[in-house]
Amino acid sequence: MLLKNHIMQASFAHLIKVYTAIISVMVVLATTVFVAVSIRTYDAEVDQAENTAVVQIGQMLNQNQQVAAQFATQITSSANNLPSITKYFTSSISDYSNYAIDKSIAGSPYFFWPTESRQFFTQHDQVTQVTLRLLSQNKVFVATQDNPGGALYSAKDVHQKFAINAPLINQTTLETDGVLSISFDQHELKRQLAQIRAVDPFQIVVRSDADDEIFYFAGKRVTTQQQRDLKRALASDNTTMLQNYHVTKKRLSSGDTVTTVLNRQLLGRLIIGHVLPLILLGLILLFGLSVGLWLTFRRYQHQFNTIVDTVQAVSDGNLDARVPMNVRPTDLHTLADGINAMLEEIHQHIYTIYQLQIAQQEANRKALQAQINPHFMSNTLEYIRMAALEANQPELANVVYSFAALLRNNTDLSSRTTLKQEVKFIEKYVFLYQVRFPDRLAYQFTVAPDVAGVEIPKFSLQPIVENYFVHGVNFSRGDNALSLKAWRENGLVHVRIVDNGRGLTPAAVTAVNQKIRQPLAEDQQQSIGLQNVYLRLRDSFGDSFQMSISSAGEQGVTVDIQFDDQ
């Protein structure tokens, strides 16, 4: 017993190791797949974030470039505008005002540069600063949102960041007379970029053809040192000095160059932070499954030991031993309950086997007797038939032959027969009635050749005919008639049995059709009535089988049967 327990414990320990190894491999593989997919997904998000940011910046720069170009075109659209602006640079504001009025009185369109600047700010609220430089002047015109009318400043005192430049081309000489510089509010664009997922580790710089910086964005995860590294590299115009950085340059449709800079170490830390929850979840899952598996096997081992001990006690001769039912309701509980039920029945089985041994001897005796009696009766009837033929009594011989055929059919133990053989059996059955009541019964049986060999359960049609002779026929009449027809139509076998005996009321027809479809009760299992016929045929031919009983009224009953013999 100790050896068995040791072997069983070793088996459970081996199972725990095997299942733990399987679970560990599955969890590690699943976690690895999820981590790999997560890394690829994050890389795709980073690439998508870079592309999205470049697209949005390009759209913003195109819009701003169009605004600057349109304003420059508006300024130079009239030949008098640039001379008027030059007058503004060289005159006091009062003299310039008088100049603009005099020009208007002389027939030229009224043009007053400070007013034009104010209107531009009113129409474009995203503009933060407008700077106008004329090549022939030393001063610079500067207008802001706080001072949209602007003022003139010394060139050395003017500082403008992130500006879009547009040349002022003289329409008469087609030469550049100055440069219009416009700065736009970049807060909204930066807010939109900050909302893009995976843009946190990026630095984005946009420089114009003149190598002027017109836009800069740094993600939330970009450190101050990383910003300094980029500014130092841009100042020296050498981005190759950015070690451990991924640098991408793209040329925009506006002619500007956008540079995206990504620190690889920062990206690595972000990826680790992205997949670390998956790794921790995999470890927690592995630990939980391993502990749960160990506890489960330990409980099963204890319960299984109890069952094995009980079975061993029974095998040692203690037939009163039972498995304690204090195990939890699991599959082992079901097993223990089944073992106890089996042990409870052992004594009864022993007694039953003893009784069966005695009963089997009696059954063998009855079986021999059942074989002897039909053979004896058949041989006797054949002797009577031959005697009738010798006595020149062919009708009596025919009656004896039909009765002997019925006897042989009844004692035949086969369960199935053909439709043709079943009808022949019924013919002999009806013939015996006709012999008893001559000139009072007519019958006609027709079986189409293509259905003659169809197999059906034995005694499937005979009970229907027998019902007619038990309940429907009236031999006080001389016109009793019975018809049976079998044929094939639309792939189905049809059998119709029609008599002119007592009819059924509509209520009785409904009741009979319902009753034949009901399951048999215990006392009906050996019955061969209509209900048994219906159930046997339905079991043979399935859902294709249909059977219905109808009556024309006071006289006659029709039974229709159809089924698919395939």
Short mmCIF file of N, CA and C in Angstrom, two decimals, residues 326-385:
data_model
loop_
_atom_site.label_atom_id
_atom_site.label_comp_id
_atom_site.label_asym_id
_atom_site.label_seq_id
_atom_site.Cartn_x
_atom_site.Cartn_y
_atom_site.Cartn_z
N ASN A 326 -17.32 13.26 1.75
CA ASN A 326 -16.96 14.60 2.21
C ASN A 326 -16.10 15.33 1.19
N VAL A 327 -15.91 14.70 0.00
CA VAL A 327 -15.15 15.39 -1.05
C VAL A 327 -16.03 16.48 -1.65
N ARG A 328 -15.38 17.50 -2.18
CA ARG A 328 -16.11 18.62 -2.76
C ARG A 328 -16.82 18.17 -4.03
N PRO A 329 -17.94 18.84 -4.38
CA PRO A 329 -18.71 18.43 -5.58
C PRO A 329 -17.95 18.69 -6.87
N THR A 330 -17.08 17.74 -7.23
CA THR A 330 -16.32 17.82 -8.48
C THR A 330 -16.55 16.53 -9.24
N ASP A 331 -15.75 16.31 -10.28
CA ASP A 331 -15.87 15.06 -11.01
C ASP A 331 -15.49 13.88 -10.13
N LEU A 332 -14.56 14.08 -9.16
CA LEU A 332 -14.24 13.00 -8.23
C LEU A 332 -15.42 12.70 -7.30
N HIS A 333 -16.18 13.72 -6.97
CA HIS A 333 -17.39 13.51 -6.18
C HIS A 333 -18.36 12.62 -6.96
N THR A 334 -18.51 12.89 -8.25
CA THR A 334 -19.38 12.07 -9.08
C THR A 334 -18.85 10.64 -9.17
N LEU A 335 -17.51 10.51 -9.30
CA LEU A 335 -16.91 9.18 -9.34
C LEU A 335 -17.13 8.44 -8.04
N ALA A 336 -16.94 9.12 -6.90
CA ALA A 336 -17.15 8.48 -5.61
C ALA A 336 -18.60 8.05 -5.44
N ASP A 337 -19.52 8.90 -5.85
CA ASP A 337 -20.93 8.57 -5.75
C ASP A 337 -21.26 7.35 -6.61
N GLY A 338 -20.67 7.31 -7.82
CA GLY A 338 -20.90 6.15 -8.68
C GLY A 338 -20.31 4.88 -8.11
N ILE A 339 -19.13 4.97 -7.49
CA ILE A 339 -18.52 3.78 -6.88
C ILE A 339 -19.37 3.27 -5.74
N ASN A 340 -19.86 4.19 -4.91
CA ASN A 340 -20.73 3.77 -3.80
C ASN A 340 -22.00 3.10 -4.32
N ALA A 341 -22.58 3.69 -5.37
CA ALA A 341 -23.78 3.07 -5.94
C ALA A 341 -23.46 1.69 -6.50
N MET A 342 -22.28 1.55 -7.10
CA MET A 342 -21.88 0.24 -7.63
C MET A 342 -21.71 -0.77 -6.50
N LEU A 343 -21.07 -0.36 -5.41
CA LEU A 343 -20.89 -1.27 -4.28
C LEU A 343 -22.21 -1.67 -3.66
N GLU A 344 -23.16 -0.73 -3.62
CA GLU A 344 -24.48 -1.04 -3.07
C GLU A 344 -25.18 -2.11 -3.89
N GLU A 345 -24.87 -2.14 -5.18
CA GLU A 345 -25.56 -3.09 -6.06
C GLU A 345 -24.85 -4.43 -6.17
N ILE A 346 -23.65 -4.53 -5.59
CA ILE A 346 -22.89 -5.77 -5.76
C ILE A 346 -23.65 -6.98 -5.19
N HIS A 347 -24.18 -6.81 -3.95
CA HIS A 347 -24.91 -7.92 -3.34
C HIS A 347 -26.12 -8.30 -4.17
N GLN A 348 -26.81 -7.27 -4.65
CA GLN A 348 -27.99 -7.54 -5.47
C GLN A 348 -27.60 -8.24 -6.77
N HIS A 349 -26.46 -7.81 -7.33
CA HIS A 349 -26.00 -8.44 -8.56
C HIS A 349 -25.67 -9.92 -8.34
N ILE A 350 -25.06 -10.20 -7.20
CA ILE A 350 -24.72 -11.61 -6.91
C ILE A 350 -25.99 -12.45 -6.87
N TYR A 351 -26.98 -11.92 -6.17
CA TYR A 351 -28.25 -12.64 -6.08
C TYR A 351 -28.91 -12.76 -7.45
N THR A 352 -28.84 -11.65 -8.20
CA THR A 352 -29.48 -11.65 -9.52
C THR A 352 -28.81 -12.65 -10.45
N ILE A 353 -27.47 -12.69 -10.41
CA ILE A 353 -26.75 -13.65 -11.26
C ILE A 353 -27.14 -15.09 -10.92
N TYR A 354 -27.29 -15.34 -9.64
CA TYR A 354 -27.71 -16.70 -9.21
C TYR A 354 -29.09 -17.03 -9.75
N GLN A 355 -30.00 -16.04 -9.63
CA GLN A 355 -31.35 -16.27 -10.13
C GLN A 355 -31.35 -16.43 -11.65
N LEU A 356 -30.51 -15.65 -12.34
CA LEU A 356 -30.45 -15.75 -13.79
C LEU A 356 -29.94 -17.11 -14.24
N GLN A 357 -29.01 -17.66 -13.46
CA GLN A 357 -28.51 -19.00 -13.82
C GLN A 357 -29.62 -20.03 -13.75
N ILE A 358 -30.48 -19.89 -12.75
CA ILE A 358 -31.61 -20.81 -12.63
C ILE A 358 -32.62 -20.54 -13.74
N ALA A 359 -32.90 -19.19 -13.97
CA ALA A 359 -33.91 -18.84 -14.97
C ALA A 359 -33.47 -19.20 -16.38
N GLN A 360 -32.16 -19.18 -16.61
CA GLN A 360 -31.67 -19.47 -17.95
C GLN A 360 -31.94 -20.93 -18.33
N GLN A 361 -31.86 -21.80 -17.35
CA GLN A 361 -32.17 -23.19 -17.63
C GLN A 361 -33.63 -23.33 -18.05
N GLU A 362 -34.53 -22.61 -17.35
CA GLU A 362 -35.94 -22.65 -17.71
C GLU A 362 -36.18 -22.02 -19.08
N ALA A 363 -35.44 -20.94 -19.39
CA ALA A 363 -35.60 -20.28 -20.69
C ALA A 363 -35.15 -21.20 -21.82
N ASN A 364 -34.05 -21.92 -21.59
CA ASN A 364 -33.59 -22.86 -22.61
C ASN A 364 -34.63 -23.94 -22.88
N ARG A 365 -35.26 -24.39 -21.77
CA ARG A 365 -36.30 -25.41 -21.93
C ARG A 365 -37.47 -24.88 -22.74
N LYS A 366 -37.89 -23.62 -22.42
CA LYS A 366 -39.03 -23.04 -23.15
C LYS A 366 -38.67 -22.76 -24.61
N ALA A 367 -37.43 -22.38 -24.86
CA ALA A 367 -37.02 -22.12 -26.24
C ALA A 367 -37.07 -23.39 -27.07
N LEU A 368 -36.62 -24.50 -26.47
CA LEU A 368 -36.70 -25.77 -27.19
C LEU A 368 -38.14 -26.15 -27.46
N GLN A 369 -38.98 -25.92 -26.44
CA GLN A 369 -40.40 -26.23 -26.61
C GLN A 369 -41.03 -25.38 -27.69
N ALA A 370 -40.61 -24.03 -27.74
CA ALA A 370 -41.17 -23.13 -28.75
C ALA A 370 -40.75 -23.54 -30.15
N GLN A 371 -39.59 -24.19 -30.25
CA GLN A 371 -39.16 -24.67 -31.56
C GLN A 371 -39.89 -25.96 -31.95
N ILE A 372 -40.13 -26.77 -30.94
CA ILE A 372 -40.77 -28.07 -31.24
C ILE A 372 -42.22 -27.88 -31.65
N ASN A 373 -42.98 -27.02 -30.92
CA ASN A 373 -44.41 -26.88 -31.17
C ASN A 373 -44.71 -26.40 -32.59
N PRO A 374 -44.09 -25.26 -33.10
CA PRO A 374 -44.41 -24.83 -34.46
C PRO A 374 -44.07 -25.87 -35.52
N HIS A 375 -42.94 -26.56 -35.35
CA HIS A 375 -42.57 -27.59 -36.33
C HIS A 375 -43.57 -28.74 -36.30
N PHE A 376 -43.96 -29.11 -35.11
CA PHE A 376 -44.92 -30.20 -35.00
C PHE A 376 -46.24 -29.83 -35.65
N MET A 377 -46.74 -28.59 -35.37
CA MET A 377 -48.01 -28.15 -35.93
C MET A 377 -47.90 -28.02 -37.44
N SER A 378 -46.78 -27.49 -37.95
CA SER A 378 -46.61 -27.32 -39.39
C SER A 378 -46.60 -28.66 -40.10
N ASN A 379 -45.89 -29.61 -39.53
CA ASN A 379 -45.84 -30.94 -40.14
C ASN A 379 -47.21 -31.59 -40.12
N THR A 380 -47.96 -31.40 -39.03
CA THR A 380 -49.30 -31.99 -38.93
C THR A 380 -50.23 -31.38 -39.96
N LEU A 381 -50.18 -30.05 -40.12
CA LEU A 381 -51.04 -29.38 -41.10
C LEU A 381 -50.69 -29.81 -42.52
N GLU A 382 -49.42 -30.02 -42.80
CA GLU A 382 -49.02 -30.48 -44.13
C GLU A 382 -49.56 -31.89 -44.40
N TYR A 383 -49.58 -32.71 -43.35
CA TYR A 383 -50.15 -34.06 -43.49
C TYR A 383 -51.64 -33.98 -43.79
N ILE A 384 -52.35 -33.04 -43.09
CA ILE A 384 -53.79 -32.88 -43.33
C ILE A 384 -54.03 -32.39 -44.74
N ARG A 385 -53.18 -31.45 -45.24
CA ARG A 385 -53.36 -30.93 -46.59
C ARG A 385 -53.20 -32.04 -47.63
#
